[in-house]
Short mmCIF file of C-alpha atoms in Angstrom, two decimals:
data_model
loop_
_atom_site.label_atom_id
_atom_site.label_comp_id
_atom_site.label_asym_id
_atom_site.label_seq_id
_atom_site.Cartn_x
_atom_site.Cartn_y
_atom_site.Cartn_z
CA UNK A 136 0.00 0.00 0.00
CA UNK A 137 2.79 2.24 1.13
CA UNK A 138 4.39 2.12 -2.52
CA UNK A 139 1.62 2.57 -4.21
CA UNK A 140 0.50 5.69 -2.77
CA UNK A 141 4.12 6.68 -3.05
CA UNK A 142 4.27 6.05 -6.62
CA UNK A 143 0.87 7.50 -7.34
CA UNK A 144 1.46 10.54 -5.95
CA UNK A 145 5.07 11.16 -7.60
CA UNK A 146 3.65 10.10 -10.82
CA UNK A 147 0.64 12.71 -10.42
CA UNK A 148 3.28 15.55 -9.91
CA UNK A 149 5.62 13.79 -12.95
CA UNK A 150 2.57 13.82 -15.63
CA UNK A 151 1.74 17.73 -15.00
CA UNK A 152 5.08 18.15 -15.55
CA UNK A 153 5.93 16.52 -18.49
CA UNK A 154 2.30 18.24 -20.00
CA UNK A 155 4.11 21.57 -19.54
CA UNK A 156 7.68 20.18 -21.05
CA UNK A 157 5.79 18.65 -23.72
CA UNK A 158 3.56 21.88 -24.36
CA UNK A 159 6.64 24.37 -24.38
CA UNK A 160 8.68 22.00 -26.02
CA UNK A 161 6.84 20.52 -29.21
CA UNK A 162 9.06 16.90 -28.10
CA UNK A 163 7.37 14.14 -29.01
CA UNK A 164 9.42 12.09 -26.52
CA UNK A 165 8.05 14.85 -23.87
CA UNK A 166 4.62 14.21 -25.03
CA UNK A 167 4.98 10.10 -25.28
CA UNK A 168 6.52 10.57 -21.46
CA UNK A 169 3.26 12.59 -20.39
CA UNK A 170 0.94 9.77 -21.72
CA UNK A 171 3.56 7.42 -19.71
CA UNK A 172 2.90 9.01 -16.70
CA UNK A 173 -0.80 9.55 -17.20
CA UNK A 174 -1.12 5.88 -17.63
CA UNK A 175 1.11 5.02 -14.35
CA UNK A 176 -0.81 7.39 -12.20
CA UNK A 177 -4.22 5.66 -13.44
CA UNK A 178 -2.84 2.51 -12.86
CA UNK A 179 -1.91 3.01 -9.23
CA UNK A 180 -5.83 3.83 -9.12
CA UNK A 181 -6.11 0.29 -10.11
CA UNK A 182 -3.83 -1.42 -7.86
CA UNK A 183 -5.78 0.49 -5.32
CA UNK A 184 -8.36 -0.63 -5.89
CA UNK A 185 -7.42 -4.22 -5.56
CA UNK A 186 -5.65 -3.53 -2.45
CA UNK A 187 -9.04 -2.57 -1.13
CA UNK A 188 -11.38 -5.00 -2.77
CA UNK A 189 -9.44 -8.14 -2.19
CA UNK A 190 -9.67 -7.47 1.43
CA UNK A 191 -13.78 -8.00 1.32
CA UNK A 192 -15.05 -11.46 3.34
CA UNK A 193 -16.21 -14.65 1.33
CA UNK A 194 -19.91 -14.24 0.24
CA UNK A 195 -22.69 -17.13 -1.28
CA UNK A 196 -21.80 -15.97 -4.27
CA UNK A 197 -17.49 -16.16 -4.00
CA UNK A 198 -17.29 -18.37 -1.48
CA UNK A 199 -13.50 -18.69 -1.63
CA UNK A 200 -13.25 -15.11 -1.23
CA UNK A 201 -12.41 -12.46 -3.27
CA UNK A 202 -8.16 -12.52 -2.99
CA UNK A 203 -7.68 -12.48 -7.34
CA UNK A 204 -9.33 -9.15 -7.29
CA UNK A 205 -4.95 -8.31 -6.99
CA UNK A 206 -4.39 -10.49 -10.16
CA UNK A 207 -7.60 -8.90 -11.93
CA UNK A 208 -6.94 -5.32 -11.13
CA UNK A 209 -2.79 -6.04 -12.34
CA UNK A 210 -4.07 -7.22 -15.58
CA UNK A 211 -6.00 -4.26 -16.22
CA UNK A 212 -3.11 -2.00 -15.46
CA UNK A 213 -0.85 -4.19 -17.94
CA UNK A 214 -3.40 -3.43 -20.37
CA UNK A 215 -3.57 0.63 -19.44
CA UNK A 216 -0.16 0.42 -19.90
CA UNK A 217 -0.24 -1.02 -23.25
CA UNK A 218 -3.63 0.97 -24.38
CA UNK A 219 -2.57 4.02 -23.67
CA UNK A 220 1.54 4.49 -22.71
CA UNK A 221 2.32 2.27 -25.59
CA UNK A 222 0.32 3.04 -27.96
CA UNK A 223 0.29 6.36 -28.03
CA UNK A 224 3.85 6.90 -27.60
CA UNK A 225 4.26 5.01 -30.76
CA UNK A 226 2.13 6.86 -32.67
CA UNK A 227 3.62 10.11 -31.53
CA UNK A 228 6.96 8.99 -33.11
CA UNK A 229 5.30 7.90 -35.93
CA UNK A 230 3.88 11.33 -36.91
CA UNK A 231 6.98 12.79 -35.30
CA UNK A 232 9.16 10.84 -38.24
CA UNK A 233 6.93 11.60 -41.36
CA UNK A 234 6.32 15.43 -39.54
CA UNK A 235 9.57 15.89 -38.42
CA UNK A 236 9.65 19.39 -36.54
CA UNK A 237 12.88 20.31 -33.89
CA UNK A 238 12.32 20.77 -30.28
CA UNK A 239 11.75 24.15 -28.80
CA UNK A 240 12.87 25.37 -25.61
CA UNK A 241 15.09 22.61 -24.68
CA UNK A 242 16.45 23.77 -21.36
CA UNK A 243 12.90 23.79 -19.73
CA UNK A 244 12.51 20.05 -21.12
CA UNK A 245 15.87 18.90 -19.27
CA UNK A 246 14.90 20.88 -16.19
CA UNK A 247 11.38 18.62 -16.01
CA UNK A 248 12.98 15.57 -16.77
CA UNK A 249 15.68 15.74 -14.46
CA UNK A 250 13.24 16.32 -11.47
CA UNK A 251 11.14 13.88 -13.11
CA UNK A 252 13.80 11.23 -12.78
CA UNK A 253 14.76 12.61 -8.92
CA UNK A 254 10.41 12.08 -8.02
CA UNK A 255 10.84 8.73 -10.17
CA UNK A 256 13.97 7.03 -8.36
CA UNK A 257 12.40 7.89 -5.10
CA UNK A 258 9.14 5.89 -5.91
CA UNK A 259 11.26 3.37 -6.83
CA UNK A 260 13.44 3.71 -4.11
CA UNK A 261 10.54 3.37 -1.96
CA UNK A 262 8.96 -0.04 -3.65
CA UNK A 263 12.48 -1.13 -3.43
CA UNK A 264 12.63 -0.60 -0.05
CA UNK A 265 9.53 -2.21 0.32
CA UNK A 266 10.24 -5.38 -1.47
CA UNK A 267 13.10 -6.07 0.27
CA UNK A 268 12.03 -5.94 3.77
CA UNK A 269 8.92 -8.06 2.54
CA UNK A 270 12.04 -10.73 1.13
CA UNK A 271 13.99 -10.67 4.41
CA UNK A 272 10.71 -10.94 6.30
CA UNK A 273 10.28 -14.49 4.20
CA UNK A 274 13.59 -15.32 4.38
CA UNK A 275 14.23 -15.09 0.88
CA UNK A 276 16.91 -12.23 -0.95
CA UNK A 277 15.41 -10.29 -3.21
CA UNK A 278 16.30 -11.74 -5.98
CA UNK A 279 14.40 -15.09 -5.32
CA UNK A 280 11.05 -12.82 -3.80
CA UNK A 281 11.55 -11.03 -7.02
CA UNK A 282 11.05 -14.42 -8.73
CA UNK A 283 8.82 -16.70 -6.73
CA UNK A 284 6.50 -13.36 -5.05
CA UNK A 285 2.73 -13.90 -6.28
CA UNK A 286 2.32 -10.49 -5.70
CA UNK A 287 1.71 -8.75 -9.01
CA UNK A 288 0.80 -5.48 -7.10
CA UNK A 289 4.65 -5.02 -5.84
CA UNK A 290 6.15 -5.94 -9.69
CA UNK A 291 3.57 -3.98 -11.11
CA UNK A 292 5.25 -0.69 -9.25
CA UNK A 293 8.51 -1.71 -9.33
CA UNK A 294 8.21 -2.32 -13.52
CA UNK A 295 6.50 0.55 -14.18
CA UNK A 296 9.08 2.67 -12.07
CA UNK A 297 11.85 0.97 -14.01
CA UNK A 298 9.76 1.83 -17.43
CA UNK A 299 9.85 5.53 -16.05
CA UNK A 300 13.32 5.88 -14.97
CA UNK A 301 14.42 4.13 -19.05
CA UNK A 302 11.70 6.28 -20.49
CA UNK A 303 13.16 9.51 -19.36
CA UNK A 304 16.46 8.68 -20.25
CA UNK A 305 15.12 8.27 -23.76
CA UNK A 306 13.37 11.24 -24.06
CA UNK A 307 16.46 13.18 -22.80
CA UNK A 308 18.41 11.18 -25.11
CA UNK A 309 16.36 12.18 -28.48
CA UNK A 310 16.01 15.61 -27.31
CA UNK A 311 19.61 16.11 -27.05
CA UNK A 312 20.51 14.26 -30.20
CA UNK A 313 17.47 16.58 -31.77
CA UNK A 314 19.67 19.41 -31.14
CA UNK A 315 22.70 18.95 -31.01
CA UNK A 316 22.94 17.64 -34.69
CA UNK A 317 19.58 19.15 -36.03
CA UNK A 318 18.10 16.13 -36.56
CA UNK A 319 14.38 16.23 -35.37
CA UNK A 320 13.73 12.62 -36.21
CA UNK A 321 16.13 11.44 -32.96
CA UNK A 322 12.95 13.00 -31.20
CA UNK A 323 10.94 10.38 -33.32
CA UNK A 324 12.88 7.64 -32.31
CA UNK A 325 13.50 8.65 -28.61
CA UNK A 326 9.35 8.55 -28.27
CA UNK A 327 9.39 5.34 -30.64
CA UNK A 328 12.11 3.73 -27.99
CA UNK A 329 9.96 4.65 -25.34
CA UNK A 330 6.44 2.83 -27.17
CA UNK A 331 9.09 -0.49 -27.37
CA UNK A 332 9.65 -0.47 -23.58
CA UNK A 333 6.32 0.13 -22.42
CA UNK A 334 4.62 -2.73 -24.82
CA UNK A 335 7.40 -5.25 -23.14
CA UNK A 336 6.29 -3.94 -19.68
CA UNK A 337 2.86 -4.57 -20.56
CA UNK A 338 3.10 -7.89 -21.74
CA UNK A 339 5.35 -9.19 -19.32
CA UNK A 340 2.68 -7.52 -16.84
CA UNK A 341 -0.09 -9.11 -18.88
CA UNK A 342 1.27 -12.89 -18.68
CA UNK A 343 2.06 -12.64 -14.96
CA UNK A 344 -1.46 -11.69 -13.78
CA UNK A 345 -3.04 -13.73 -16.66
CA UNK A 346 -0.96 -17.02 -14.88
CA UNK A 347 -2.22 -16.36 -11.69
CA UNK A 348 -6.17 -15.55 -12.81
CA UNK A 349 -5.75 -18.70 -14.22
CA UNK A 350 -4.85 -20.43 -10.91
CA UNK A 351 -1.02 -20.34 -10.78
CA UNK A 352 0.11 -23.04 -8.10
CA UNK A 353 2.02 -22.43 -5.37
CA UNK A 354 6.17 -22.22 -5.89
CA UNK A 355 7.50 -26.30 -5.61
CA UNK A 356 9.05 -26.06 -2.69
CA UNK A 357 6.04 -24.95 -0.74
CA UNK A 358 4.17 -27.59 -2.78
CA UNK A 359 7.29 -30.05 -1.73
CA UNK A 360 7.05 -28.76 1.61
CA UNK A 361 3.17 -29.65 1.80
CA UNK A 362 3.70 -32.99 0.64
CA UNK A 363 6.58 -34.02 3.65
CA UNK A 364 4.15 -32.61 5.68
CA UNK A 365 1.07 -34.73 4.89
CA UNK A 366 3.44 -38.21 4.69
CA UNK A 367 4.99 -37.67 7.88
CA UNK A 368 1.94 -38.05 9.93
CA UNK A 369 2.12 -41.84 11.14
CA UNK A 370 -1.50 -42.92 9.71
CA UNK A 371 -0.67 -41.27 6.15
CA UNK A 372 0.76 -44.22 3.94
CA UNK A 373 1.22 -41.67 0.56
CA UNK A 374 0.05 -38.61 -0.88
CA UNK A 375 -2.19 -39.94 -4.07
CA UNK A 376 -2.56 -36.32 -5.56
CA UNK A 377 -1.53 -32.94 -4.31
CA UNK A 378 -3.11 -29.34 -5.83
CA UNK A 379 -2.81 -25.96 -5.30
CA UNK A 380 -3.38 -22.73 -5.97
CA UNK A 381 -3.53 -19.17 -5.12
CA UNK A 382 -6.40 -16.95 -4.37
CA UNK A 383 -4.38 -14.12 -3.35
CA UNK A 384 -0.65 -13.26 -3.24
CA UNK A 385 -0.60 -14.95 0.39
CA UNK A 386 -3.53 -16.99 0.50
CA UNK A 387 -2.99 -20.74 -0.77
CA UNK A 388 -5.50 -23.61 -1.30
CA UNK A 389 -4.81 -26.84 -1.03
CA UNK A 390 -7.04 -30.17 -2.24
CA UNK A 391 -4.64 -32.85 -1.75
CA UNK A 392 -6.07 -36.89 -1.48
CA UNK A 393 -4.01 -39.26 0.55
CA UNK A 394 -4.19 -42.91 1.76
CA UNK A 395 -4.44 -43.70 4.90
CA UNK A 396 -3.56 -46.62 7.26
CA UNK A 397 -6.78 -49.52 6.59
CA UNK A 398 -9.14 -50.01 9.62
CA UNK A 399 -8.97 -46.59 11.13
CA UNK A 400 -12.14 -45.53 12.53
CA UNK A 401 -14.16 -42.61 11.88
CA UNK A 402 -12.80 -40.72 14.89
CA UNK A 403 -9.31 -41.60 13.96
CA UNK A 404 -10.04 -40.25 10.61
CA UNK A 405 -11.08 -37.31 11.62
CA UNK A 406 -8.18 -36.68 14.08
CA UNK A 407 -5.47 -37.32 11.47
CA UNK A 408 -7.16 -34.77 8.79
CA UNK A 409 -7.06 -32.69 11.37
CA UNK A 410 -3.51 -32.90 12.73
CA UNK A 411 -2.57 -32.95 9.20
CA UNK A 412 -4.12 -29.69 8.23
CA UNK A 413 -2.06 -28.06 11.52
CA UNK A 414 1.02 -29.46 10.00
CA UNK A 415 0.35 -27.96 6.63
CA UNK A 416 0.00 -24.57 7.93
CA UNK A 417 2.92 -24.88 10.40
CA UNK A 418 5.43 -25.21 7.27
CA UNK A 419 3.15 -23.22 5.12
CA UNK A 420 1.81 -19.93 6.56
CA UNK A 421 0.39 -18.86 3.43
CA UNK A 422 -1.97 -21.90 3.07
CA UNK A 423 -5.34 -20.40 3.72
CA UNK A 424 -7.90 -23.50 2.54
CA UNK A 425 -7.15 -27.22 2.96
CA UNK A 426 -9.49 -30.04 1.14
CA UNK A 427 -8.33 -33.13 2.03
CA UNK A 428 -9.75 -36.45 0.71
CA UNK A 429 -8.93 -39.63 1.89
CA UNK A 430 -8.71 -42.31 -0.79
CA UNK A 431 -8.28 -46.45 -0.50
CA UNK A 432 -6.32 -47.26 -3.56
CA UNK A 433 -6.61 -51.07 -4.97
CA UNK A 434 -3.40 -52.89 -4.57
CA UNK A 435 -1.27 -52.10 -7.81
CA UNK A 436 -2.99 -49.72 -9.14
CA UNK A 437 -2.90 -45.61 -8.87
CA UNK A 438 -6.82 -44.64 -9.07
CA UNK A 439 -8.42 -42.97 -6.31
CA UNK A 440 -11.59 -45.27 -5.39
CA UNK A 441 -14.57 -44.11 -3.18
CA UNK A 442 -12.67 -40.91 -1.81
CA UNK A 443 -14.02 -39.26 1.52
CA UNK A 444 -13.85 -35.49 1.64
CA UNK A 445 -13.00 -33.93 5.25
CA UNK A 446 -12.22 -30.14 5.20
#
């Protein structure tokens, strides 16, 4: 939440900004970097908005809750990004290449973008900061939370920030080239450049959150560490199938079906599932729902017969 609000209010200031630059200016990059920033500071609406909607009880109607209203709300903000940052900034070097016109006014331009890129490294800075003590806090360095976090909220910020910091950089880059050589197509290609970054940021975006609104498992060594789990309870003979998923960035379901020891009783049953299910959540915090079916297997053979559900 805390990065969020830090990047959506930095990229607020950064996008009137960049409307002035790219008003006094004429720079296409200027203008394709406005459109940028309009499209991050919408999109921190979004993740908002997931941060508060995912928070909302189970109902008749979702009964497992409401936790992917993170992945939904990232996806949409992968597509904003696209739809509008991308887009856009490639059509502005489009027209800028068969209208080619010099910047004006090039000081003011640097001046914006440099305090553009002090307002963007401290949102970054910030989600950085963020991310890290969320790694530590897991036990993980950053680089592995990085890669196994199914928190699209987090990489959402910390992508887009990264898109920003490259974007500006570009901008600079064709407006400087612009002038120094006379060449008002290097404007062209700066906003061009800029188009090429934020339609890899999308899609990258896109396929994470798509993964996990598909129902993205949990990372194999929680699954691994599910499965010890389940066979070393004494009455658990093997783990027949094990599946998860998650519902939310730190919410996991599990439906596994195991075998169990023959002529337990009822009450036996019952007290294994539920020792079991403490054991799950002991090595796995995150796990949130447990389904667990116990299954007789005929000898030599792998198919679950006559399962009973306990939960």
């Amino acid at each position: 939440m805390l990065a969020v609000i830090g990047a959506l209010v930095a990229n607020g200031l950064i996008t009137i900004l960049k409307f002035i630059g790219a008003i006094i200016t004429g720079s296409s990059g200027m203008m394709a970097e406005s459109f940028h920033s309009l499209a991050d500071t919408t999109n921190q609406v979004f993740l908002l908005l997931g941060l508060r909607f995912f928070k909302r009880p189970p109902s008749e109607k979702h009964p497992f809750g409401y936790g992917k209203e993170r992945f939904f709300w990232s996806f949409i903000a992968a597509i904003f990004i696209f739809g509008v940052g991308a887009t856009f900034a490639l059509y502005e070097g489009f027209q800028k290449l068969t209208h080619p016109h010099p910047p004006e006014n090039v000081f003011w331009a640097y001046v914006i973008l440099g305090i553009s890129f002090v307002l963007e490294a401290g949102s970054i800075g910030l989600a950085l900061y963020q991310e890290i003590k969320e790694a530590h806090h897991e036990g993980l360095s950053f680089r592995q939370y990085l890669r196994e976090s199914k928190d699209p909220t987090a990489k959402t910020v910390l992508f887009e920030d990264s898109a920003a910091l490259i974007g500006i950089v570009l901008a600079a880059l064709g407006i400087y080239l612009s002038d120094h050589y006379g060449a008002a197509y290097w404007d062209g290609v700066a906003s061009m450049a800029i188009g090429v970054v934020l339609a890899i940021v999308a899609f990258v975006l896109a396929r994470i959150s798509r993964g996990l609104l598909l129902g993205e498992a949990a990372i194999p060594s929680s699954v691994e560490a599910i499965r010890k789990a389940i066979n070393a309870h004494p009455n658990v003979n093997d783990v027949v199938e094990l599946l998860t998923m998650h519902m939310a960035p730190k919410q996991i379901l599990v439906n596994a079906h195991v075998n169990l020891k023959e002529h337990m009783t009822n009450a036996e049953i019952v007290e294994t599932i539920a020792e079991v299910e403490e054991q799950i959540k002991k090595v796995e915090p995150k796990v949130d729902m447990i389904f667990l079916e116990a299954a007789s297997l005929i000898p030599g053979d792998n198919r679950e017969v006559n399962p009973k559900h306990f939960g």
